[in-house]
Coordinates of C-alpha atoms in Angstrom, one line a residue:
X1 CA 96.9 64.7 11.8
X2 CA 97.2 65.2 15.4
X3 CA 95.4 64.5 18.1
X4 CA 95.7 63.9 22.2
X5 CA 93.1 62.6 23.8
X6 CA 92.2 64.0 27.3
X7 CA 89.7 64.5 30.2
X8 CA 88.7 67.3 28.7
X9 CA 85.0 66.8 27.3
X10 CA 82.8 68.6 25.7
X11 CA 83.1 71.2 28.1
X12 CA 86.7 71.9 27.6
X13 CA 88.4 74.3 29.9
X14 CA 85.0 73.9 31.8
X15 CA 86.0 71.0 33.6
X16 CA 85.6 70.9 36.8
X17 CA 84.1 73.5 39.3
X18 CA 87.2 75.2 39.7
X19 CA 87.8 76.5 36.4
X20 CA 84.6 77.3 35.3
X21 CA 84.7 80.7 37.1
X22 CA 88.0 81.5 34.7
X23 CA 86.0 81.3 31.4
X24 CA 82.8 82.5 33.1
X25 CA 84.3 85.7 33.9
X26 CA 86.5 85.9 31.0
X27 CA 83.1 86.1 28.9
X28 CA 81.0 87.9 31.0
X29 CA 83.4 90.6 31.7
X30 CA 85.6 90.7 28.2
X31 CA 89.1 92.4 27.9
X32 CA 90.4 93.7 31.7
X33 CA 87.9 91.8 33.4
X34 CA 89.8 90.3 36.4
X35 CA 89.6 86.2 37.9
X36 CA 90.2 85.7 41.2
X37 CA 92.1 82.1 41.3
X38 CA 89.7 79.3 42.7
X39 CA 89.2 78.6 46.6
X40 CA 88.7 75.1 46.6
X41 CA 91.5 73.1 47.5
X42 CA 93.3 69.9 46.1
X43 CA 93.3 68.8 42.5
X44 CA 90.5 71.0 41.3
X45 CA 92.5 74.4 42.4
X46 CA 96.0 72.7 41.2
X47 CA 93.8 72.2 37.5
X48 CA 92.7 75.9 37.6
X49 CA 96.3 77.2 38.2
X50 CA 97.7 74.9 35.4
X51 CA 95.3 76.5 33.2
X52 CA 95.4 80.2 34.6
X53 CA 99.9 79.5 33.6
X54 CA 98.7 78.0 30.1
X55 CA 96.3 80.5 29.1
X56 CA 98.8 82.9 30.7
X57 CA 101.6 81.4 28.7
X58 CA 99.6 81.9 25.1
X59 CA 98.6 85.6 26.0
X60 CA 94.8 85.1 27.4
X61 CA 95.8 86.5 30.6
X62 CA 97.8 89.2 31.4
X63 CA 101.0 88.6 33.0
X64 CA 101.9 92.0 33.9
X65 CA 98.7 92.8 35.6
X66 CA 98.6 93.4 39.4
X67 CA 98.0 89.4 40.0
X68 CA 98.5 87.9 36.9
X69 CA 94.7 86.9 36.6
X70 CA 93.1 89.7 34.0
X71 CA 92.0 88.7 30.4
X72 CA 93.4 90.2 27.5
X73 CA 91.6 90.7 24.3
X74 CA 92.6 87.0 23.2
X75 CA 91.3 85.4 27.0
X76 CA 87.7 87.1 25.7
X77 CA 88.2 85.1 22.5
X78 CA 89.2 81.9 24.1
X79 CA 86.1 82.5 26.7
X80 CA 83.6 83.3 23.9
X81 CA 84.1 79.9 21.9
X82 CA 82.6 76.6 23.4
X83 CA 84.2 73.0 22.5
X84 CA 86.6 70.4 23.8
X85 CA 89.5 72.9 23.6
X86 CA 88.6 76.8 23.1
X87 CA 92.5 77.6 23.4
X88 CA 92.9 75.0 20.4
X89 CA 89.8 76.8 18.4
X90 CA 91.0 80.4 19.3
X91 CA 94.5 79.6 18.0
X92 CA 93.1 78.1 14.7
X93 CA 90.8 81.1 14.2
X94 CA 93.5 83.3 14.3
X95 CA 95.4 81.5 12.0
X96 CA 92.7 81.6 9.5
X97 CA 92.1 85.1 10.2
X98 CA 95.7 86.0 9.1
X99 CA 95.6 83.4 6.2
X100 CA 92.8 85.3 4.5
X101 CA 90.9 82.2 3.6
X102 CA 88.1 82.2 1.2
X103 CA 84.6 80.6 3.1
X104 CA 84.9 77.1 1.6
X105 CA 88.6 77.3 3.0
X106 CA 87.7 78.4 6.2
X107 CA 85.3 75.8 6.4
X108 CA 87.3 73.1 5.9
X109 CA 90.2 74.0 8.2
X110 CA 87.8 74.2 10.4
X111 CA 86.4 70.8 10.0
X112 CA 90.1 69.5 10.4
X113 CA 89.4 70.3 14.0
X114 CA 87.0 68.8 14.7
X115 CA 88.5 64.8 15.1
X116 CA 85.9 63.3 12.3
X117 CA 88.9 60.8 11.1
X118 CA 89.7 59.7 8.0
X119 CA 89.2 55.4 8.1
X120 CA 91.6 53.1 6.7
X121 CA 90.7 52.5 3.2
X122 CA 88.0 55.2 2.9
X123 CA 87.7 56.9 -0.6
X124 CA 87.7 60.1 -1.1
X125 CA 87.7 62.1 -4.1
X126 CA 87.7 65.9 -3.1
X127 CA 90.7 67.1 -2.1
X128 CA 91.5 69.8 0.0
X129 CA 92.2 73.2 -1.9
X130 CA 96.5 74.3 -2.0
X131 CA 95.7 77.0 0.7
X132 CA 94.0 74.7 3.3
X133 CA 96.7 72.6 2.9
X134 CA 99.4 75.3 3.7
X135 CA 97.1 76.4 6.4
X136 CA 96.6 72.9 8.3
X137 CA 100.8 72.2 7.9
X138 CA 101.2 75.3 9.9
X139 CA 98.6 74.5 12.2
X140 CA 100.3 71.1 12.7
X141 CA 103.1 73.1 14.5
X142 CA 100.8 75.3 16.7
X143 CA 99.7 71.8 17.8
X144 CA 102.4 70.0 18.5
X145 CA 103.3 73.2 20.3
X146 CA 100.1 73.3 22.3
X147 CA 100.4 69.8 22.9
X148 CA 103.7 70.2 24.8
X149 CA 102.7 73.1 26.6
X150 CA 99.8 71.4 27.9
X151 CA 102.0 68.2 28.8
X152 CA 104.2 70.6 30.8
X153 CA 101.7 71.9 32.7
X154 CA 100.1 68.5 33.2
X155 CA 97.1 68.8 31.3
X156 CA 95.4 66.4 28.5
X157 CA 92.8 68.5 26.1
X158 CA 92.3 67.1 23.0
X159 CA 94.2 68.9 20.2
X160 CA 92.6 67.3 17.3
X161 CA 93.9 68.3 13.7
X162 CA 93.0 66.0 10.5
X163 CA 92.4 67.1 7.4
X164 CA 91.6 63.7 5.7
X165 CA 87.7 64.6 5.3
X166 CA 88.0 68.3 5.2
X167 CA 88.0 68.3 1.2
X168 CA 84.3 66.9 1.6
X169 CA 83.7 70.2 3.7
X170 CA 85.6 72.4 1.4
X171 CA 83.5 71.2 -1.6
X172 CA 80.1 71.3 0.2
X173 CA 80.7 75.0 1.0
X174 CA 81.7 75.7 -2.5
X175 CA 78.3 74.7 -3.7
X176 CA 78.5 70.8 -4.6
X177 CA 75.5 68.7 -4.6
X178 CA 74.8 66.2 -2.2
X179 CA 74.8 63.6 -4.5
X180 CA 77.3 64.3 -6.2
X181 CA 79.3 64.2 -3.0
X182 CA 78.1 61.0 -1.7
X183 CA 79.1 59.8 -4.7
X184 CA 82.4 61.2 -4.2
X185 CA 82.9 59.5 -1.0
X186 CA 82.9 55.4 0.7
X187 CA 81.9 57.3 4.1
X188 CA 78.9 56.3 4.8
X189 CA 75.9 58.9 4.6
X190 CA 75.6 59.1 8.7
X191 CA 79.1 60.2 8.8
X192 CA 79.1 62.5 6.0
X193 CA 76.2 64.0 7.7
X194 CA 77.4 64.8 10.7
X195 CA 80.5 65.9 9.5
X196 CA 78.9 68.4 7.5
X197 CA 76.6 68.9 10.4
X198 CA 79.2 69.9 12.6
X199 CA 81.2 71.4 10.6
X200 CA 78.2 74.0 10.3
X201 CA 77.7 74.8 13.9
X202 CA 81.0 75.5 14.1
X203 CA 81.1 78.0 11.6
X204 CA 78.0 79.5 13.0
X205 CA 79.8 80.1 16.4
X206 CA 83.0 81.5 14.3
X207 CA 80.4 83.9 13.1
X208 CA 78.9 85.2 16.0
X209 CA 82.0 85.6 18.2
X210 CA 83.5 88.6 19.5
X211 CA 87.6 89.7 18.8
X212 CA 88.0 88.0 15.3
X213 CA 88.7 90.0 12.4
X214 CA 85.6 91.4 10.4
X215 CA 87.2 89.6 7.6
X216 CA 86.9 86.4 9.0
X217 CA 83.4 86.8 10.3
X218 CA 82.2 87.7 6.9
X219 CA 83.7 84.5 5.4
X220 CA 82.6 82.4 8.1
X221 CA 78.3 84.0 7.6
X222 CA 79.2 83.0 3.9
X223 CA 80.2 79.5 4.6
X224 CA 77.2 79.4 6.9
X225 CA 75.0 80.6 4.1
X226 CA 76.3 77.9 1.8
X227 CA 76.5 74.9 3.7
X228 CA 72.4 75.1 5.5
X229 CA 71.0 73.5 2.9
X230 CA 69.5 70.3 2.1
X231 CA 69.7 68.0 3.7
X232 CA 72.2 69.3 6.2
X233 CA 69.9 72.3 6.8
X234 CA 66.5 70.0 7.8
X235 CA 68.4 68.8 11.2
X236 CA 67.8 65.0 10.3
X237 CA 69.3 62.6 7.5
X238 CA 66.5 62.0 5.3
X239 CA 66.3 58.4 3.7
X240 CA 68.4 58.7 1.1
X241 CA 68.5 55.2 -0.2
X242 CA 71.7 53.0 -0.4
X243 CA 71.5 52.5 -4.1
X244 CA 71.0 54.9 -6.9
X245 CA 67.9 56.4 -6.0
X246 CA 65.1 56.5 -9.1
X247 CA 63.3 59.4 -10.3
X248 CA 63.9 62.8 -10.9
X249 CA 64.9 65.9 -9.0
X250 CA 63.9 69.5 -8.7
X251 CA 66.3 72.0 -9.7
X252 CA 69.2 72.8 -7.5
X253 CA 67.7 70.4 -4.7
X254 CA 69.7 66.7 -3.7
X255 CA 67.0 63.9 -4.2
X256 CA 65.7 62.7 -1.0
X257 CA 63.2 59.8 -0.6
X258 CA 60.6 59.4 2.2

């Protein structure tokens, strides 16, 4: 996979004082709504133009407007997402969006994004589906795409892409058990937790967001619907223990012990 690390955050764009006015804007006003470039001087205005040319450079600001500085329908997209790189997420949603992907699918290209990486000698036996596959090989372009544009313009946000661990994701939104995927898996269960943990907040944002296809909101609510559950769903990691656990287990429900 593919992944730069940077001084990005968890804010992302929002770094710095400067910038945050771009996104602000770009969310509160939507499509037209125009920035005005950053006063403050030195490195933190030097940051904001580098952004203003990248996100100008992948379409989420109009070039041909009076100034250069008004969001297009994509900017509102960008601006709408929160993580360590919305311009990453935004470009990955719409190429999901065009690849028609089922909700498990989306799921796990999704997770690929998300820089949960795949240890050295970790088993895992659910593989990623043939079309999440084909989706994260063409997403390893946009990447390596993004990754030089951001170099260019002097700028270090994390571009993660990994699909080692998305097959886990993939299976959990098509309705496997939590046993039966802990089983399938040498991760250990705080990891697999909150890698299906994120991996569902993620798709709860993808579902609520503004300028993505109808399509790919509806696959995203179904994904969401199929992956809060136990004992992603309760918030916490609830003692499962480390050997086979004893006892039975109610119908459709992962044992859990107290």
């Amino acid at each position: 996979g593919a992944s730069e690390e940077g001084g990005g955050g968890s804010a992302g764009f929002l770094e710095g004082g400067a910038i945050a006015g771009l996104l602000e804007s770009l969310g509160r006003g939507g499509v037209g709504r125009e920035v005005a470039p950053a006063s403050e001087g030195g490195d933190a205005l030097s940051q904001f133009r580098s952004i203003g040319e990248l996100l100008r450079c992948y379409g989420a600001l109009d070039g041909d407007s009076a100034d250069g500085w008004e969001a297009t329908e994509f900017g509102a997209l960008v601006a709408s997402l929160s993580g360590e790189n919305e311009l990453w997420l935004a470009l990955v949603l719409m190429e999901a969006a065009a690849a028609e992907l089922e909700p498990p699918q989306l799921a796990a290209v999704l997770a690929a994004t998300l820089d949960e990486r795949l240890r050295p000698n970790t088993f895992v036996r659910f593989a990623p589906s043939e079309a999440v596959y084909e989706t994260v090989d063409v997403l390893a372009d946009r990447a390596a795409e993004l990754q030089r544009a951001q170099m260019a313009a002097g700028l270090s946000f994390p571009v993660g892409l990994d699909a080692g661990l998305c097959g886990l994701v993939e299976a959990w939104a098509a309705g496997e058990g939590w046993e039966s995927l802990v089983a399938g898996t040498s991760l250990d269960l705080g990891d697999l937790f909150r890698l299906l943990r994120r991996s569902l907040e993620l798709l709860k944002t993808v579902s609520a967001v503004p300028y993505v296809s109808e399509a790919a909101k509806a696959a995203a609510r179904a994904a969401v619907r199929a992956c809060d559950r136990y004992p992603i769903a309760e918030d916490e990691l609830m003692a499962l223990p480390e050997e086979e656990p004893g006892g039975g287990e109610e119908p459709g429900e992962a044992r859990g012990g107290a």
